[in-house]
């Protein structure tokens, strides 16, 4: 069951990462695997193998979520945008109590100094303000055109796709910040999503020219994502060791702002839409809240080593 649960969580994170404005890192927090996730991403193959029962099903699930749901999730988001946003809002709201606990947890049972309290408040406010600003950019940019044809590959475009993958991967690790949104801002979101979505159909139809065109457009993005994940995870892991309360305060601010950004502003178009939206909100909140209650405690202690304990199947 532990492997299946980890795979499904990876699937959900992969799905979230294809939607601009929705953060895969947020879902890692929601399902209480965030610390374990950032500590497990490493080039140390011995550590990777030791934690294979967590890393492999999670990564496979994430790849599956991106590959197979890149088109489906776009359709669901297009057909039921209000219900989808209410569901994701519920996921975020349900995880806030857990993150507030992490942010205010005292390691030595001593009271926080006034300086540390001010630092925590400033960090939370900074995270909140940053994501509200990025949410404004998303509103200005609007919905990407997924009907556009794949462009011809050039050196400047290749560099831009690589940079977007690098920056987007670092952002993906940070809860509340959407890697897809940053790729949208950098103008490569449509190219990457369309390339992913046409891979299965072109391969099945034997259109190898278009298939390899999509592959070579995705290759620099994939390299950038890999480098970004490794470097970003190492930075977040370091911060969680050295200044855990302040780091969680930033994440707390990002998480709260992400709920504000994706919460639908439009009025319900019908009674049925209202009922279904509220139901999605409650289901998402309950799923997140009870997932954090049922899942084992996986938060790292600052004084512990960064190695992740091997998953022995009792997850």
Coordinates of C-alpha atoms in Angstrom, one line a residue:
X1 CA 0.0 0.0 0.0
X2 CA 2.9 2.4 0.7
X3 CA 4.2 2.1 -2.9
X4 CA 0.7 2.6 -4.3
X5 CA 0.1 5.7 -2.1
X6 CA 3.5 7.2 -3.1
X7 CA 2.8 6.6 -6.8
X8 CA -0.7 8.2 -6.5
X9 CA 0.9 11.2 -4.7
X10 CA 3.4 11.5 -7.5
X11 CA 0.6 11.3 -10.1
X12 CA -1.2 14.2 -8.4
X13 CA 2.0 16.3 -8.2
X14 CA 2.7 15.6 -11.9
X15 CA -0.9 16.6 -12.8
X16 CA -0.6 19.8 -10.7
X17 CA 2.6 20.8 -12.4
X18 CA 1.0 21.1 -15.8
X19 CA -1.5 23.8 -14.6
X20 CA -0.2 27.4 -14.5
X21 CA -0.9 28.8 -11.1
X22 CA -1.0 25.4 -9.3
X23 CA 2.1 24.3 -7.5
X24 CA 3.3 20.7 -7.3
X25 CA 5.3 21.7 -4.2
X26 CA 2.0 22.7 -2.6
X27 CA 0.6 19.1 -3.0
X28 CA 3.9 17.7 -1.6
X29 CA 3.1 19.8 1.5
X30 CA -0.6 18.7 1.4
X31 CA 0.3 15.1 1.4
X32 CA 3.0 15.6 4.1
X33 CA 6.0 14.3 2.0
X34 CA 7.6 17.7 1.4
X35 CA 10.7 17.3 3.7
X36 CA 11.2 13.7 2.6
X37 CA 10.9 14.8 -1.1
X38 CA 13.5 17.6 -1.0
X39 CA 15.9 15.5 1.1
X40 CA 15.6 12.5 -1.2
X41 CA 16.6 14.4 -4.4
X42 CA 20.3 13.9 -4.7
X43 CA 23.1 12.7 -7.1
X44 CA 24.2 10.3 -4.4
X45 CA 23.1 7.0 -6.0
X46 CA 23.7 5.1 -2.7
X47 CA 21.1 7.3 -1.0
X48 CA 18.7 7.0 -3.9
X49 CA 18.9 3.3 -3.8
X50 CA 18.4 3.2 -0.1
X51 CA 15.2 5.3 -0.5
X52 CA 14.1 3.6 -3.7
X53 CA 10.7 2.5 -2.3
X54 CA 9.9 6.2 -1.9
X55 CA 11.8 7.9 -4.8
X56 CA 11.1 5.5 -7.7
X57 CA 7.3 5.3 -7.3
X58 CA 7.1 9.0 -6.7
X59 CA 9.1 9.9 -9.8
X60 CA 7.3 7.4 -12.0
X61 CA 4.0 8.8 -10.8
X62 CA 5.1 12.4 -11.5
X63 CA 6.2 11.5 -15.0
X64 CA 3.0 9.7 -15.6
X65 CA 1.0 12.6 -14.3
X66 CA 2.8 15.0 -16.7
X67 CA 2.7 12.7 -19.7
X68 CA -0.7 11.2 -19.6
X69 CA -2.7 14.1 -17.9
X70 CA -1.2 17.0 -19.8
X71 CA -4.1 17.0 -22.2
X72 CA -6.8 15.6 -19.8
X73 CA -6.2 18.1 -17.0
X74 CA -6.3 20.9 -19.5
X75 CA -9.7 19.7 -20.7
X76 CA -11.1 19.3 -17.1
X77 CA -9.8 22.7 -16.2
X78 CA -11.4 24.2 -19.4
X79 CA -14.8 22.4 -18.9
X80 CA -15.1 22.7 -15.1
X81 CA -12.8 25.6 -14.1
X82 CA -14.8 26.7 -11.1
X83 CA -15.1 23.2 -9.6
X84 CA -11.4 22.5 -10.3
X85 CA -10.3 25.7 -8.6
X86 CA -12.5 25.1 -5.6
X87 CA -11.1 21.6 -5.3
X88 CA -7.5 22.9 -5.3
X89 CA -8.4 25.6 -2.9
X90 CA -9.8 23.0 -0.6
X91 CA -6.6 21.0 -0.8
X92 CA -4.6 24.1 0.2
X93 CA -6.9 25.2 3.0
X94 CA -6.9 21.7 4.5
X95 CA -3.1 21.7 4.7
X96 CA -2.7 25.1 6.4
X97 CA -3.1 23.8 10.0
X98 CA -0.3 21.3 9.5
X99 CA 2.0 24.0 8.0
X100 CA 1.1 26.5 10.8
X101 CA 2.2 23.8 13.3
X102 CA 5.6 23.4 11.5
X103 CA 6.1 27.2 11.3
X104 CA 5.5 27.7 15.1
X105 CA 7.1 24.5 16.4
X106 CA 9.7 25.1 19.1
X107 CA 12.6 22.7 18.9
X108 CA 13.8 23.2 22.5
X109 CA 10.5 24.0 24.2
X110 CA 11.7 27.5 24.8
X111 CA 9.7 30.6 23.9
X112 CA 10.5 32.4 20.7
X113 CA 12.5 35.6 21.1
X114 CA 10.8 38.7 19.8
X115 CA 13.3 38.9 17.0
X116 CA 12.5 35.5 15.8
X117 CA 8.7 36.2 16.0
X118 CA 9.3 39.3 13.8
X119 CA 11.4 37.3 11.4
X120 CA 8.7 34.6 11.0
X121 CA 6.0 37.3 10.4
X122 CA 8.2 39.0 7.8
X123 CA 9.0 35.8 6.0
X124 CA 5.3 34.8 5.9
X125 CA 4.4 38.2 4.6
X126 CA 7.1 38.1 2.0
X127 CA 6.0 34.7 0.7
X128 CA 2.4 35.9 0.6
X129 CA 3.2 39.2 -1.3
X130 CA 5.5 37.4 -3.8
X131 CA 2.8 34.9 -4.9
X132 CA 0.1 37.6 -5.0
X133 CA 2.3 39.5 -7.4
X134 CA 2.9 36.4 -9.6
X135 CA -0.8 35.7 -9.5
X136 CA -1.3 39.2 -10.9
X137 CA 1.1 38.3 -13.7
X138 CA -0.9 35.2 -14.5
X139 CA -4.1 37.2 -14.8
X140 CA -2.4 39.7 -17.1
X141 CA -1.0 36.9 -19.3
X142 CA -4.3 35.1 -19.8
X143 CA -4.9 31.6 -21.1
X144 CA -2.2 30.1 -23.4
X145 CA -3.1 29.1 -26.9
X146 CA -2.7 25.3 -27.1
X147 CA -3.7 25.3 -30.8
X148 CA -0.5 26.9 -32.0
X149 CA 1.9 24.8 -34.1
X150 CA 5.3 23.7 -32.8
X151 CA 8.0 26.3 -33.8
X152 CA 11.2 25.6 -35.5
X153 CA 14.1 24.9 -33.1
X154 CA 16.7 27.7 -32.9
X155 CA 19.6 28.3 -30.6
X156 CA 17.9 31.2 -28.7
X157 CA 14.7 29.2 -28.4
X158 CA 16.7 26.2 -27.1
X159 CA 18.4 28.4 -24.5
X160 CA 15.1 29.9 -23.4
X161 CA 13.4 26.4 -23.1
X162 CA 16.4 25.2 -21.0
X163 CA 16.3 28.3 -18.7
X164 CA 12.5 27.9 -18.3
X165 CA 13.0 24.3 -17.3
X166 CA 15.7 25.2 -14.8
X167 CA 13.8 28.1 -13.2
X168 CA 10.5 26.2 -13.3
X169 CA 11.9 23.2 -11.6
X170 CA 13.3 25.3 -8.7
X171 CA 9.9 26.9 -8.4
X172 CA 8.2 23.6 -8.5
X173 CA 10.0 22.6 -5.3
X174 CA 8.7 25.7 -3.5
X175 CA 5.1 25.3 -2.3
X176 CA 2.8 27.9 -3.8
X177 CA 5.0 28.9 -6.7
X178 CA 3.9 27.3 -10.0
X179 CA 6.7 26.2 -12.3
X180 CA 4.2 26.1 -15.2
X181 CA 3.3 29.7 -14.5
X182 CA 7.0 30.8 -14.7
X183 CA 7.3 28.8 -18.0
X184 CA 4.2 30.7 -19.2
X185 CA 5.8 34.0 -18.2
X186 CA 8.9 33.0 -20.2
X187 CA 6.8 32.2 -23.2
X188 CA 7.6 28.4 -23.5
X189 CA 4.6 26.9 -21.7
X190 CA 2.6 26.2 -24.9
X191 CA 5.6 24.7 -26.7
X192 CA 6.4 22.3 -23.8
X193 CA 2.8 21.3 -23.1
X194 CA 1.9 20.8 -26.8
X195 CA 5.1 18.8 -27.3
X196 CA 4.3 16.5 -24.4
X197 CA 0.7 16.0 -25.5
X198 CA 1.4 15.0 -29.1
X199 CA 4.2 12.5 -28.3
X200 CA 1.9 9.4 -27.9
X201 CA -0.3 10.3 -30.9
X202 CA 2.6 11.0 -33.3
X203 CA 4.4 7.8 -32.2
X204 CA 1.2 5.7 -32.7
X205 CA 0.5 7.3 -36.1
X206 CA 4.1 6.9 -37.3
X207 CA 4.7 10.6 -37.8
X208 CA 8.3 10.3 -36.7
X209 CA 9.3 13.7 -38.1
X210 CA 6.8 15.5 -35.8
X211 CA 7.6 13.1 -32.9
X212 CA 11.4 13.8 -33.0
X213 CA 10.7 17.5 -33.4
X214 CA 8.7 17.4 -30.2
X215 CA 11.4 15.3 -28.5
X216 CA 14.2 17.7 -29.4
X217 CA 12.2 20.7 -28.2
X218 CA 11.6 18.9 -24.9
X219 CA 15.2 17.7 -24.4
X220 CA 16.6 21.1 -23.2
X221 CA 13.6 21.6 -20.9
X222 CA 14.2 18.1 -19.4
X223 CA 17.9 18.8 -18.8
X224 CA 17.0 22.2 -17.2
X225 CA 14.4 20.5 -15.0
X226 CA 16.8 17.9 -13.8
X227 CA 19.5 20.5 -12.9
X228 CA 16.9 22.7 -11.3
X229 CA 15.5 19.9 -9.1
X230 CA 18.9 18.9 -7.8
X231 CA 20.1 22.4 -7.1
X232 CA 16.8 23.7 -5.7
X233 CA 16.2 20.7 -3.5
X234 CA 19.7 21.0 -2.0
X235 CA 19.0 24.7 -1.2
X236 CA 15.6 24.0 0.4
X237 CA 17.0 21.1 2.4
X238 CA 19.8 23.4 3.7
X239 CA 17.3 26.1 4.7
X240 CA 15.1 23.6 6.5
X241 CA 18.1 22.5 8.6
X242 CA 19.4 26.0 9.4
X243 CA 16.3 28.1 9.7
X244 CA 13.3 25.8 9.7
X245 CA 10.7 28.2 11.3
X246 CA 11.5 31.0 8.9
X247 CA 11.6 28.7 5.9
X248 CA 8.2 27.2 6.8
X249 CA 6.9 30.8 7.4
X250 CA 7.8 31.7 3.8
X251 CA 6.1 28.4 2.6
X252 CA 3.1 29.3 4.8
X253 CA 2.8 32.7 3.1
X254 CA 3.1 31.1 -0.3
X255 CA 0.4 28.6 0.5
X256 CA -2.1 31.1 1.8
X257 CA -1.5 33.3 -1.2
X258 CA -1.9 30.4 -3.6
X259 CA -5.4 29.8 -2.2
X260 CA -6.2 33.5 -2.8
X261 CA -4.9 33.4 -6.4
X262 CA -6.8 30.3 -7.6
X263 CA -10.1 31.0 -5.7
X264 CA -12.7 31.7 -8.3
X265 CA -14.0 35.3 -8.3
X266 CA -17.0 34.7 -10.6
X267 CA -20.4 34.1 -9.1
X268 CA -22.1 30.7 -9.5
X269 CA -23.9 30.4 -12.8
X270 CA -26.5 28.0 -11.3
X271 CA -27.5 26.2 -8.2
X272 CA -25.9 23.0 -9.4
X273 CA -22.6 24.7 -10.1
X274 CA -22.7 26.2 -6.6
X275 CA -23.4 22.9 -4.9
X276 CA -20.8 21.0 -7.0
X277 CA -18.2 23.7 -6.3
X278 CA -18.7 23.7 -2.6
X279 CA -18.7 19.9 -2.6
X280 CA -15.3 20.0 -4.4
X281 CA -14.0 22.5 -1.9
X282 CA -15.0 20.4 1.1
X283 CA -13.7 17.2 -0.5
X284 CA -10.4 18.8 -1.2
X285 CA -10.1 20.2 2.3
X286 CA -11.0 16.9 3.9
X287 CA -8.6 15.0 1.7
X288 CA -5.7 17.2 2.6
X289 CA -6.5 17.5 6.3
X290 CA -7.0 13.8 6.9
X291 CA -4.1 12.9 4.7
X292 CA -1.8 14.9 7.0
X293 CA -3.4 13.1 10.0
X294 CA -3.1 9.6 8.6
X295 CA 0.3 10.0 7.1
X296 CA 3.4 9.3 9.3
X297 CA 5.4 12.3 10.6
X298 CA 8.1 12.9 8.0
X299 CA 9.3 16.3 8.9
X300 CA 13.0 16.7 9.3
X301 CA 14.6 17.8 12.5
X302 CA 17.3 20.5 12.0
X303 CA 19.9 18.6 14.0
X304 CA 19.4 15.4 12.1
X305 CA 21.3 14.3 9.1
X306 CA 19.8 15.1 5.7
X307 CA 19.7 11.4 4.8
X308 CA 16.1 10.2 4.4
X309 CA 15.4 6.9 6.3
X310 CA 14.8 4.0 4.0
X311 CA 11.1 3.4 3.4
X312 CA 10.5 0.0 4.9
X313 CA 6.9 -0.2 3.7
X314 CA 5.4 1.2 6.9
X315 CA 4.8 4.6 5.3

